[in-house]
Short mmCIF file of C-alpha atoms and ligand atoms in Angstrom, two decimals:
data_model
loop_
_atom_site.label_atom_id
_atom_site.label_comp_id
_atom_site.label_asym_id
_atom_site.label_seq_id
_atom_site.Cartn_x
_atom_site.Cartn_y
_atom_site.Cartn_z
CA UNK A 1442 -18.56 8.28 12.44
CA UNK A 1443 -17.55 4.61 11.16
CA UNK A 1444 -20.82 1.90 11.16
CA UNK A 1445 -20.10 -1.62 12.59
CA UNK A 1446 -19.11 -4.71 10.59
CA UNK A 1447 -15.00 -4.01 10.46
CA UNK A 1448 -13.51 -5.61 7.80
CA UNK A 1449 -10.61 -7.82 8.14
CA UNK A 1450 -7.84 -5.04 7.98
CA UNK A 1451 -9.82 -3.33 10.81
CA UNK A 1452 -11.73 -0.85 8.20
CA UNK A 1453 -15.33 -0.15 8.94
CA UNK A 1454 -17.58 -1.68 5.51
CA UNK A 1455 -19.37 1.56 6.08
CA UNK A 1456 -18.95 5.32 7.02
CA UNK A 1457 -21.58 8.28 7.98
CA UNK A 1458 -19.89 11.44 7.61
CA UNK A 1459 -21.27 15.17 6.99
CA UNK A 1460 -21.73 18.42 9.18
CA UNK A 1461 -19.79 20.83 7.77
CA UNK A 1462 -17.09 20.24 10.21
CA UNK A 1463 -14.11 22.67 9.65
CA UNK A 1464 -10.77 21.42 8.89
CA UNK A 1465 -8.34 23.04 11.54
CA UNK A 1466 -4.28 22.46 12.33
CA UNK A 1467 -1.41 20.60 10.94
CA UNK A 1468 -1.20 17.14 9.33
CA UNK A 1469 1.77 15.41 8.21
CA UNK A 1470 0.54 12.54 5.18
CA UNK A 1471 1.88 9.35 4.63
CA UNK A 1472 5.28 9.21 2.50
CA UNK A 1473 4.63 9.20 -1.02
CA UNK A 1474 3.34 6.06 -2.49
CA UNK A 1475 4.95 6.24 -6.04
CA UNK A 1476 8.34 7.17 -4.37
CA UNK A 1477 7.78 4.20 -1.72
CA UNK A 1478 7.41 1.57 -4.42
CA UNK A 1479 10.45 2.82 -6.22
CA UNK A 1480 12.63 3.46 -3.07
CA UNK A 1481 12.22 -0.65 -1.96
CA UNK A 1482 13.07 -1.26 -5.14
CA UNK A 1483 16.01 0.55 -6.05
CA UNK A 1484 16.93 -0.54 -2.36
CA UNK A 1485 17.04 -4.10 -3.36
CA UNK A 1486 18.60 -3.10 -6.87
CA UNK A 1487 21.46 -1.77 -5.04
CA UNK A 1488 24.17 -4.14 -3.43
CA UNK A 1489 24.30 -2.75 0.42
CA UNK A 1490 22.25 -1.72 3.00
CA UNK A 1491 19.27 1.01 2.75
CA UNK A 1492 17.20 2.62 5.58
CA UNK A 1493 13.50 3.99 4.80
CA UNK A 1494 11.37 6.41 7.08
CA UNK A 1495 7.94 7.49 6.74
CA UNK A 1496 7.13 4.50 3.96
CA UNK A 1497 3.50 4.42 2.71
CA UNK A 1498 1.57 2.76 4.90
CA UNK A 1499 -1.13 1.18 2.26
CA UNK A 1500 -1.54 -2.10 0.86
CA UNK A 1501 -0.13 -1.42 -2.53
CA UNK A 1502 3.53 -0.66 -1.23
CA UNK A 1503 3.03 -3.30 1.13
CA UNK A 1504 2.75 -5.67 -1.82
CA UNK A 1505 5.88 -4.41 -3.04
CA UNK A 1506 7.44 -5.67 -0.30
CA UNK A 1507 6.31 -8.87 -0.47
CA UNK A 1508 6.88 -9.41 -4.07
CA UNK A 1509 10.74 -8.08 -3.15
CA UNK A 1510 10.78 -10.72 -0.56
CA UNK A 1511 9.42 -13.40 -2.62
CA UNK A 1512 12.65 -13.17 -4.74
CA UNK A 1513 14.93 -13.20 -1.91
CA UNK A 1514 15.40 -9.26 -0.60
CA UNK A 1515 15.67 -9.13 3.16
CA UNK A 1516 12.99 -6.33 4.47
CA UNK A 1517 12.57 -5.49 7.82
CA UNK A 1518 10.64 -3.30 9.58
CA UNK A 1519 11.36 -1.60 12.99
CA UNK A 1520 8.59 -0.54 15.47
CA UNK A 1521 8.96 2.79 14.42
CA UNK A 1522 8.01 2.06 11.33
CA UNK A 1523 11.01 2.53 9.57
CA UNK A 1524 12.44 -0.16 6.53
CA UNK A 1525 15.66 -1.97 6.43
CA UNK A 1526 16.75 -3.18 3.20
CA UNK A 1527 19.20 -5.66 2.54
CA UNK A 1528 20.10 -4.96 -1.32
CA UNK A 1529 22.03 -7.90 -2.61
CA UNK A 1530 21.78 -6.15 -6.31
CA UNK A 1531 19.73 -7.85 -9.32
CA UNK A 1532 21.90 -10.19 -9.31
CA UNK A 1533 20.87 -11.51 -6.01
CA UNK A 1534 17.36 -12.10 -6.67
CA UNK A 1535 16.36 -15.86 -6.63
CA UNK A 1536 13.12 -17.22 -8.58
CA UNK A 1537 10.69 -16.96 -6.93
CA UNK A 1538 8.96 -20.24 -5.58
CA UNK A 1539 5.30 -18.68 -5.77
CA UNK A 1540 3.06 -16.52 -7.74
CA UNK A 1541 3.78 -12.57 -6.92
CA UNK A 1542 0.67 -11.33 -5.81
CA UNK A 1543 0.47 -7.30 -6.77
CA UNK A 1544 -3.08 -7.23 -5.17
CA UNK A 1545 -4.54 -4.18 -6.42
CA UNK A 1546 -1.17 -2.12 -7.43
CA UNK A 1547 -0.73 -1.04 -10.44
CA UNK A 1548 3.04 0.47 -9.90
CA UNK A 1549 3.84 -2.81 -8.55
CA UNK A 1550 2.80 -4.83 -11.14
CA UNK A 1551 3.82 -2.75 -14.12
CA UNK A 1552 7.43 -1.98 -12.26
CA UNK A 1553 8.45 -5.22 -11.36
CA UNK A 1554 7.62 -6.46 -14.55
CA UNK A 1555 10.47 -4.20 -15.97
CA UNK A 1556 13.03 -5.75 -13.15
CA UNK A 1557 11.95 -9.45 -13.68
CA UNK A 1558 12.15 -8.98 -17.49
CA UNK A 1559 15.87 -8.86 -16.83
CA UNK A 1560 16.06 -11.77 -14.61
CA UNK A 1561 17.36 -15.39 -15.78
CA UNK A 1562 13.69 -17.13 -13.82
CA UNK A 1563 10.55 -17.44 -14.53
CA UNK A 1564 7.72 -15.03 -12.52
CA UNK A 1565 4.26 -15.12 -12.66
CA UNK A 1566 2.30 -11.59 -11.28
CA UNK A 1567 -0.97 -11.84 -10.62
CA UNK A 1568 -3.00 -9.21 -8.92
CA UNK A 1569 -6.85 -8.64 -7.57
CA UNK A 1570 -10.18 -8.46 -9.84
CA UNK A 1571 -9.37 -5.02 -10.63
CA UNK A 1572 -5.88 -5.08 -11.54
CA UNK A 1573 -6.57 -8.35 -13.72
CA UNK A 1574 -8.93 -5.98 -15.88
CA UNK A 1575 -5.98 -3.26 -16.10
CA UNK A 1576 -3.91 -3.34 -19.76
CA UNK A 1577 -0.82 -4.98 -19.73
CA UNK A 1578 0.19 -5.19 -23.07
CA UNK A 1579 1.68 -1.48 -22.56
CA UNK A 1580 4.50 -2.47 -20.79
CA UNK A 1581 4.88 -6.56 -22.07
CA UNK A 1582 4.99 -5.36 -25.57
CA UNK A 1583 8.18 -3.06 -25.14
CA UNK A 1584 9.62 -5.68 -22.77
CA UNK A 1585 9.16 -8.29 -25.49
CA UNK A 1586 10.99 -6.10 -28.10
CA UNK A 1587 13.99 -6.28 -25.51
CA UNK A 1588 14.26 -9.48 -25.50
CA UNK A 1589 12.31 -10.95 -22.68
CA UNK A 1590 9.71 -13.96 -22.75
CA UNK A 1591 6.40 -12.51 -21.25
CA UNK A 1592 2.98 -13.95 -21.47
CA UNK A 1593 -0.33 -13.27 -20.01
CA UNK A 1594 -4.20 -13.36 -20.55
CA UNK A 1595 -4.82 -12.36 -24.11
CA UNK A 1596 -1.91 -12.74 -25.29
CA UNK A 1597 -0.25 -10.77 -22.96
CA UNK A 1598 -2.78 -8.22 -22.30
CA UNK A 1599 -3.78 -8.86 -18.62
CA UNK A 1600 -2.71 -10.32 -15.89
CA UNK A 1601 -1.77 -12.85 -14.70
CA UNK A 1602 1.33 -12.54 -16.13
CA UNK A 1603 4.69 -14.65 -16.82
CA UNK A 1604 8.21 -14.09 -17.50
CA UNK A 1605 10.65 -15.94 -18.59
CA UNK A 1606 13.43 -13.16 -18.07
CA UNK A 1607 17.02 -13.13 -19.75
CA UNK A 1608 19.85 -11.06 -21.78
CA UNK A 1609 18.32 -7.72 -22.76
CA UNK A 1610 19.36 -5.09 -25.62
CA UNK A 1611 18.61 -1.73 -25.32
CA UNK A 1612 16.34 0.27 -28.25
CA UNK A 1613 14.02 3.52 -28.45
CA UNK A 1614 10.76 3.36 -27.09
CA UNK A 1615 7.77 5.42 -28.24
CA UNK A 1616 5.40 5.61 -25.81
CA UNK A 1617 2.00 6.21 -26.96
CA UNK A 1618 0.26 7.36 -23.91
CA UNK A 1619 2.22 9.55 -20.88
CA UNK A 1620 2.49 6.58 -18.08
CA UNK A 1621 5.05 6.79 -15.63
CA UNK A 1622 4.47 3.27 -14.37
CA UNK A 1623 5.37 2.20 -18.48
CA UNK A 1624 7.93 4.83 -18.78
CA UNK A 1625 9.89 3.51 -15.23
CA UNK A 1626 9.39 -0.44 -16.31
CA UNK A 1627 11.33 0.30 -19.31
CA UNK A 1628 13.77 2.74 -17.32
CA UNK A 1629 14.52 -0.67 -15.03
CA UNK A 1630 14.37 -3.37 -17.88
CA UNK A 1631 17.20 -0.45 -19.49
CA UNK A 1632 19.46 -0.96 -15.96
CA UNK A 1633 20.24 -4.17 -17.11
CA UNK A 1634 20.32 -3.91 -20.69
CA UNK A 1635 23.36 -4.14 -22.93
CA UNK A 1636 23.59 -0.56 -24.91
CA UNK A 1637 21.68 2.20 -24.46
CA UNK A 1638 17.90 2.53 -24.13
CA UNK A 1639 16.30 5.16 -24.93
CA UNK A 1640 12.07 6.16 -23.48
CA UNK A 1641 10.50 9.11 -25.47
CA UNK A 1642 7.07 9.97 -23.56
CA UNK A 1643 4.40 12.14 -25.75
CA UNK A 1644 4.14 14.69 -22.78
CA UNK A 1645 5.90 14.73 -19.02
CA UNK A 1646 4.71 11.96 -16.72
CA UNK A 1647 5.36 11.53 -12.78
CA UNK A 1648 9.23 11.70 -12.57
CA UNK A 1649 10.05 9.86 -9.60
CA UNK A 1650 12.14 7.13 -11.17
CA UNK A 1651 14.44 9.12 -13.11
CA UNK A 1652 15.11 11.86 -10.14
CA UNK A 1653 15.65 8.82 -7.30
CA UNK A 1654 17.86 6.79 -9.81
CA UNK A 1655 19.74 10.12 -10.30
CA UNK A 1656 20.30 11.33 -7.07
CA UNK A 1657 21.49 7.80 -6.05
CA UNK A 1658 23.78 7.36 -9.10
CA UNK A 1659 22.63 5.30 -11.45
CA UNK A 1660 23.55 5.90 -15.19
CA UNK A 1661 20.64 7.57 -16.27
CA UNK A 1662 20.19 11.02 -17.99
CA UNK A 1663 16.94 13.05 -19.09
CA UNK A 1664 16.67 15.42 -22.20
CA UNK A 1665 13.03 16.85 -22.33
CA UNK A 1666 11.00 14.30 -22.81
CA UNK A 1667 13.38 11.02 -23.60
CA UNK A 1668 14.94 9.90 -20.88
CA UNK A 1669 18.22 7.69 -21.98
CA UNK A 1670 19.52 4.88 -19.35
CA UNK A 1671 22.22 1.86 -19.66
CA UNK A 1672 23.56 -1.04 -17.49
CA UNK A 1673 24.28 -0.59 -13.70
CA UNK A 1674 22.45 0.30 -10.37
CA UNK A 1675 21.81 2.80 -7.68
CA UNK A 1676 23.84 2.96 -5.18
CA UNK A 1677 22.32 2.20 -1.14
CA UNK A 1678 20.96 4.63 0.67
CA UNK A 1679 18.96 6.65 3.45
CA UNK A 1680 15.26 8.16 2.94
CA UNK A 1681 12.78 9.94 5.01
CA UNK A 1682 9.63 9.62 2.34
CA UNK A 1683 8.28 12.82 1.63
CA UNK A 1684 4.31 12.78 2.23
CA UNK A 1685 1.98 11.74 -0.72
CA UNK A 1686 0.75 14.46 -2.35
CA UNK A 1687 -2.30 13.02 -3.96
CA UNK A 1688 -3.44 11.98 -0.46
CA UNK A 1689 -2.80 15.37 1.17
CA UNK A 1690 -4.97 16.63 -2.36
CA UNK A 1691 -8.21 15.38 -0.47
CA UNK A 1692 -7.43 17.46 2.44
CA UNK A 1693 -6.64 20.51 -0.04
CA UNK A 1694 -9.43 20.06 -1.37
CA UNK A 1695 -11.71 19.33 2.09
CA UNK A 1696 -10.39 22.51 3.51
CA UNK A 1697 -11.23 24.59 0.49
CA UNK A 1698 -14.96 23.57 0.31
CA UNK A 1699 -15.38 23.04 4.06
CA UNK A 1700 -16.36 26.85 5.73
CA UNK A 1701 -13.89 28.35 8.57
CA UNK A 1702 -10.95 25.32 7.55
CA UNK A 1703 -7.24 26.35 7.88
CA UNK A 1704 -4.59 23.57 7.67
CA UNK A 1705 -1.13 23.04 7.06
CA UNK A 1706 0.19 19.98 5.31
CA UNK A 1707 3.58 19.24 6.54
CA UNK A 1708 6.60 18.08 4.31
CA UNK A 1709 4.73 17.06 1.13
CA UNK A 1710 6.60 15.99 -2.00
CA UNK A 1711 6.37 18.94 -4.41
CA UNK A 1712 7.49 17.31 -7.22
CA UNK A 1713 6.03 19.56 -10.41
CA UNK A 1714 4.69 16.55 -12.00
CA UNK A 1715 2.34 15.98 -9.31
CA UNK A 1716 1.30 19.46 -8.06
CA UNK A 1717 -0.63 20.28 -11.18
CA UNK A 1718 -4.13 20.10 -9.11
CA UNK A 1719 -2.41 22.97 -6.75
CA UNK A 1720 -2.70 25.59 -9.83
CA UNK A 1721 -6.15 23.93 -11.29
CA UNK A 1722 -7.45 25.02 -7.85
CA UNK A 1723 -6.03 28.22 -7.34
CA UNK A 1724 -7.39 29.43 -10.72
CA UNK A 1725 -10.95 28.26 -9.33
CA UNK A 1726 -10.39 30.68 -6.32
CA UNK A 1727 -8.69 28.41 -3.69
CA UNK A 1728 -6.32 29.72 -0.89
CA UNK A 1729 -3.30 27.38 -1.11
CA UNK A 1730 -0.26 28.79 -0.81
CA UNK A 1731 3.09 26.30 -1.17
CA UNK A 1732 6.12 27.12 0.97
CA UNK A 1733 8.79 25.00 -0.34
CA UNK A 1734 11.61 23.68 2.49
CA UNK A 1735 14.33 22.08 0.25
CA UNK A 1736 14.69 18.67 -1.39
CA UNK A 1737 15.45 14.95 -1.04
CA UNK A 1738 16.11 12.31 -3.09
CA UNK A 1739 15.86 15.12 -5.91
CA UNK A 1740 12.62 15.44 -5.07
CA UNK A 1741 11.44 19.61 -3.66
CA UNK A 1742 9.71 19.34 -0.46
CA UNK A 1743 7.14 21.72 1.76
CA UNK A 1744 4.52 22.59 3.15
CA UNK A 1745 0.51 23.33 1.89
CA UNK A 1746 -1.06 25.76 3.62
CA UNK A 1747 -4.80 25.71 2.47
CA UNK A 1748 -7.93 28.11 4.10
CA UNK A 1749 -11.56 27.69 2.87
CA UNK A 1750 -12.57 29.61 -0.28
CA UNK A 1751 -15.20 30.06 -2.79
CA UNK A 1752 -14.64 28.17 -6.32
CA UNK A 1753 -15.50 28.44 -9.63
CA UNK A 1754 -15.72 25.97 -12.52
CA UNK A 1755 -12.91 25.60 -15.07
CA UNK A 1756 -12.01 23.59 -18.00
CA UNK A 1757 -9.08 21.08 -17.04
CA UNK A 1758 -7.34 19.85 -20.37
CA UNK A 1759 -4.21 18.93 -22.26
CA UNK A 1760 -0.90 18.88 -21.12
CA UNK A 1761 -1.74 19.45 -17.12
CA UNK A 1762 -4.00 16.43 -16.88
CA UNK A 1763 -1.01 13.64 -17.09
CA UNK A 1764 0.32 15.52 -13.88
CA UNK A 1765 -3.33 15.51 -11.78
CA UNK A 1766 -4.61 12.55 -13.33
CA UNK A 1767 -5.23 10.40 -10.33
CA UNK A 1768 -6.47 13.99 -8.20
CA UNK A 1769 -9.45 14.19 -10.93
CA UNK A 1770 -11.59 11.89 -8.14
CA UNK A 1771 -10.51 15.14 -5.28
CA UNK A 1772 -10.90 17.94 -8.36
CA UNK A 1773 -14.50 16.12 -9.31
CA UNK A 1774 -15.21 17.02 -5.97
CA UNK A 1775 -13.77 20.85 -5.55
CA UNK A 1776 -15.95 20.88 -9.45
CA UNK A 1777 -19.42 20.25 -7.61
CA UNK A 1778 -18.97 22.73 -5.18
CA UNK A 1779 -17.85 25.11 -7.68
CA UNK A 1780 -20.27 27.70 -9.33
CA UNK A 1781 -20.63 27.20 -12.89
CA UNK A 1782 -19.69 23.53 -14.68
CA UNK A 1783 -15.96 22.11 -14.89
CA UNK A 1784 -14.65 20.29 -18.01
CA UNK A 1785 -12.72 17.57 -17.66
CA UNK A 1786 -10.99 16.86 -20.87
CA UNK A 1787 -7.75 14.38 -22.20
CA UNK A 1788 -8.23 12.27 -19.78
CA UNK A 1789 -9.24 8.81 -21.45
CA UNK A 1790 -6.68 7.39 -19.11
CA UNK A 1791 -8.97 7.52 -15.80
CA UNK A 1792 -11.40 4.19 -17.66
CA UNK A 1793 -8.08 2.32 -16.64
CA UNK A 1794 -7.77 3.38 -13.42
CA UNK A 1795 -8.88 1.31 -9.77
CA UNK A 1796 -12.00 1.77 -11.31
CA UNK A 1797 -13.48 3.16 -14.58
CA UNK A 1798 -13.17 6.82 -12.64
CA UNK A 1799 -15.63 8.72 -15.64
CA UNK A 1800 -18.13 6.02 -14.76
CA UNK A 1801 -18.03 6.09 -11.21
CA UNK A 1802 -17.30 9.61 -10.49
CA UNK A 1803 -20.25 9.89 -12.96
CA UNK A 1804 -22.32 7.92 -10.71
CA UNK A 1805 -21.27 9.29 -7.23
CA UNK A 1806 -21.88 13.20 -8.28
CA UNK A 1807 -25.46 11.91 -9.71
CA UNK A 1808 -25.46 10.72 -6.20
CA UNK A 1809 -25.12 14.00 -4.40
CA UNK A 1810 -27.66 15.86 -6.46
CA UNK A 1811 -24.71 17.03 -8.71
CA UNK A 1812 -25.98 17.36 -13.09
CA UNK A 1813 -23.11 15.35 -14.91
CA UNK A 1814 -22.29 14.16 -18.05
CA UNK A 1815 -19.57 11.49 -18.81
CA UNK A 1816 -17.30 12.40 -22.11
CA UNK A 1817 -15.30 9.37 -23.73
CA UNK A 1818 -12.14 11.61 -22.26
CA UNK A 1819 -13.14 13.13 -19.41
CA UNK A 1820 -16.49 14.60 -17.33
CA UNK A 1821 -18.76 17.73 -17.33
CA UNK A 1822 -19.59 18.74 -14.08
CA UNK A 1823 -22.64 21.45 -13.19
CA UNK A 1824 -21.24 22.22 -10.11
CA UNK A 1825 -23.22 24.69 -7.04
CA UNK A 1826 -25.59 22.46 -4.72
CA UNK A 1827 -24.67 19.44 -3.46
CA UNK A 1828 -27.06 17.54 -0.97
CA UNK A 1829 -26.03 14.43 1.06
CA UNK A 1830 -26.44 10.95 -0.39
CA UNK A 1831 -25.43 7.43 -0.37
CA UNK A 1832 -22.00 6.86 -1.68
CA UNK A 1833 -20.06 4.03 -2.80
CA UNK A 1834 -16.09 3.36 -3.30
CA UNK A 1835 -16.24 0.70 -5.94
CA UNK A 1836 -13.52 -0.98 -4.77
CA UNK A 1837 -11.15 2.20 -5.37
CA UNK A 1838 -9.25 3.86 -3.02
CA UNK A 1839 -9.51 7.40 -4.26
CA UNK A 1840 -13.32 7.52 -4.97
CA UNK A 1841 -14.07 6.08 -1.07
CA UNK A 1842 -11.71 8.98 -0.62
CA UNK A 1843 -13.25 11.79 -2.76
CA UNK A 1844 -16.50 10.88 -0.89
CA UNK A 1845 -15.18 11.73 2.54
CA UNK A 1846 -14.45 14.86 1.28
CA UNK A 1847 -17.80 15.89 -0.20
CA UNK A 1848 -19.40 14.27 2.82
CA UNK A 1849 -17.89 16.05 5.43
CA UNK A 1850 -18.13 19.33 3.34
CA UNK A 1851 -21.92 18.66 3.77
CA UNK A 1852 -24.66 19.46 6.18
CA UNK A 1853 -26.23 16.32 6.87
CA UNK A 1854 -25.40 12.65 6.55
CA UNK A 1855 -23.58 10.85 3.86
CA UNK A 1856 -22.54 7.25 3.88
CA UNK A 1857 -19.66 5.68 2.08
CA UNK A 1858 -19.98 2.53 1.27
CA UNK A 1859 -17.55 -0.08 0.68
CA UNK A 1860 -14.81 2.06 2.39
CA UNK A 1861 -12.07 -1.15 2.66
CA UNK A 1862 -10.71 0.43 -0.53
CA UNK A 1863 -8.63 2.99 1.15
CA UNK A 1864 -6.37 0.39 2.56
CA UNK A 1865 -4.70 0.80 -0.67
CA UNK A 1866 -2.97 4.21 -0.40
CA UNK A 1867 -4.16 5.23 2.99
CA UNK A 1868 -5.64 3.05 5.61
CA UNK A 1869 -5.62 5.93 8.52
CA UNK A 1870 -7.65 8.58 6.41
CA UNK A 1871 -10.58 8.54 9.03
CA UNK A 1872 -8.78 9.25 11.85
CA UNK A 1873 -6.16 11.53 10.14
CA UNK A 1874 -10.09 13.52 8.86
CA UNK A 1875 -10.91 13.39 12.72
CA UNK A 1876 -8.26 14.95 14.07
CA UNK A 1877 -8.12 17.77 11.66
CA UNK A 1878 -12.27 18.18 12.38
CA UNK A 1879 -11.84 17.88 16.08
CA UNK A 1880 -13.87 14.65 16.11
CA UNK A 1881 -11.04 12.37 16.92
C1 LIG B 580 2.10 5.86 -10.93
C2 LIG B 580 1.80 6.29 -12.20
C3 LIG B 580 0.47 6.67 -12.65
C4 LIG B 580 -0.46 6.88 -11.47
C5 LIG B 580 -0.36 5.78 -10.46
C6 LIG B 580 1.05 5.71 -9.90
C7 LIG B 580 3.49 5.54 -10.59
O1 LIG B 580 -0.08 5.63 -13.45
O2 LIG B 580 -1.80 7.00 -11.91
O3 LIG B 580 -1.26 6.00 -9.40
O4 LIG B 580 3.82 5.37 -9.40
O5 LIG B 580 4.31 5.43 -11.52
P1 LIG B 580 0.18 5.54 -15.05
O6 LIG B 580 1.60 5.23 -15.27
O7 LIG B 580 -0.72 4.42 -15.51
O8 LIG B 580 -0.23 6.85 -15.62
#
């Protein structure tokens, strides 16, 4: 049930979920955002024609698109929903004649740095509240040591950003913390690089960059964890997205808590790097079973198949979290209906997130009755009873998200405020929750 008082995108401010509805039949996702940023990109890195299907549908690729077109990329979109990219190559890209607005994406921001860096113009990204307070310096730093002229609040540690981009030399990179989005800037600042660069990460990040720049032939290669790139560009070419599967995580997770669910999630990515809530669950006692149907893009796809079950808490740490990191607002969730209390560990990363996630996944399971206890790198969570509350997104995506979850998981009424976030990754969410419940 949505309250009135839409927003401008059509979102209701407000929703009222709860009743323990079951979550029955099968749900293809949107495509996968982190594979949707990258695949207009490398479309308008390559010189040719590109042709994308099932692109995510959320605000964050959507201002990907229009930073691509600010520079001079032709995008079009068909009524069915599928992308044409005209890739004229870097080469092609003109400065642009206004300030790229990233809104609140991350990937976007952090990405195109890497391809401006590399371009003779001058860019400024800026981005919303939230991205503004999200650290910079991460990927400027390594972009400066290359060669480019980048500025930005704090001397480069938030956005707004500028570059002046021009002639860049490859080097080594040692990346202090596992971030894909600084790991793929440097990947694409490396594309048009003279030499050889070379991006060591301390432990295995989201992949998606160096797979799709492999599979469409660009010069890249990956050893462990260094992956080693040098000048040129993919070549064009043809994509059906495979779906997102931190979105289809918040129906993994709905179905497992929600009594008498049994759903199939159709033609996810299963790209390891992002599956690592799949085994966190199982070891709590959920029924997920993955039934893989081949690959694209060098990415495995398949199917979820997920039935209610009973968890139990566990102690999430170390190596895994990198790969779950933005599914810890879904796991929280899965924790507090879990017997026993979850540890959430290594995972400093989440007070840079949409939103400081410790805080406000902190604040949302004090919410719904649930004892918690916020650790500088992570979150203890005394899972078993959770009543109905008031929620609220904070202006993030996955914790309006996470709410829906818990709510509908509940008997009674929960609100979630502030629900407008989810136009970031997935603006259909509702409905897609509806017609899995039967309420549609
Ligand atoms: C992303 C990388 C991750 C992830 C984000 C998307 C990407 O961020 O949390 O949602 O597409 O490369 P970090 O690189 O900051 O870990």
């Amino acid at each position: 049930m949505t309250l009135p008082n839409p927003l401008p995108n059509g979102l209701p401010n407000d929703v009222v979920l709860g009743g323990q509805r079951p979550l029955r039949g099968r749900l293809r996702v949107p495509g996968d955002k982190s594979m949707s940023h990258r695949a207009l990109m490398f479309a308008a890195l390559a010189t040719g024609p590109s042709h994308l299907v099932h692109v995510a549908t959320g605000d964050d690729v959507a201002a990907t698109r229009r930073c691509l077109e600010r520079v001079g990329v032709r995008v079009k979109q068909s009524r069915d929903g599928s992308v044409s990219v005209r890739g004229t190559g870097a080469s092609g890209w003109r400065e642009p004649d206004d300030i790229l607005d990233c809104t609140n994406s991350g990937t976007t921001m952090r990405l195109m740095a890497g391809i401006l860096a590399g371009r003779p113009f001058l860019s400024v990204l800026t981005g919303d509240a939230s991205l503004r307070k999200r650290p910079m310096a991460r990927v400027v730093e390594p972009l400066r040591r290359m060669g480019a002229t980048l500025d930005g609040r704090d001397d480069g540690r938030y956005a707004p950003l500028s570059i002046r981009g021009g002639p860049l030399t490859g080097c080594r990179h040692e990346l202090a913390i596992a971030s894909a989005q600084v790991k793929s800037a440097l990947i694409l600042a490396g594309l048009q690089a003279t030499g050889t660069t070379e991006v060591v990460s301390p432990a295995l990040s989201r992949d998606h960059t160096e797979r799709m720049l492999a599979a469409f032939g660009a010069p890249i290669t990956v050893d462990g964890l260094v992956v080693r790139v040098s000048a040129g560009a993919p070549e064009p070419f043809d994509l059906v997205v495979p779906g997102d599967p931190s979105s289809a995580a918040f129906f993994v997770v709905a179905a497992t808590i929600t009594p008498g669910s049994d759903v199939v999630l159709e033609d996810v990515c299963l790209n390891p790097t992002r599956l690592a809530f799949v085994p966190v669950l199982q070891r709590m006692g959920a029924d997920i079973e993955v039934v893989p149907r081949g690959a694209r893009a060098g990415e495995p796809v398949g199917d979820l198949v997920v039935r209610a079950a009973d968890l139990n808490a566990t102690v999430i740490e170390g190596d895994e979290v990198p790969s779950l990191l933005d599914e810890v607002p879904a796991l929280a969730m899965a924790a507090a209906f879990a017997d026993g209390v979850t540890e959430i560990r290594d995972a400093a990363e989440l007070l840079v997130k949409e939103s400081d996630r410790i805080g406000t996944l902190n604040q949302e399971l004090s919410q719904l009755g649930v004892g918690c206890e916020p650790l500088p790198d992570g979150l203890i969570i005394r899972g078993g009873r959770p009543r109905p509350g008031q929620l609220k997104s904070h202006g993030d995506h996955r914790v309006a998200m996470a709410g829906a979850v818990a709510a509908n998981a509940l008997d009674g009424e929960t609100t979630v405020r502030g629900w407008g976030a989810v136009a970031s990754s997935y603006p259909e969410f509702l409905d897609d929750l509806a017609s899995l419940t039967g309420t549609a």
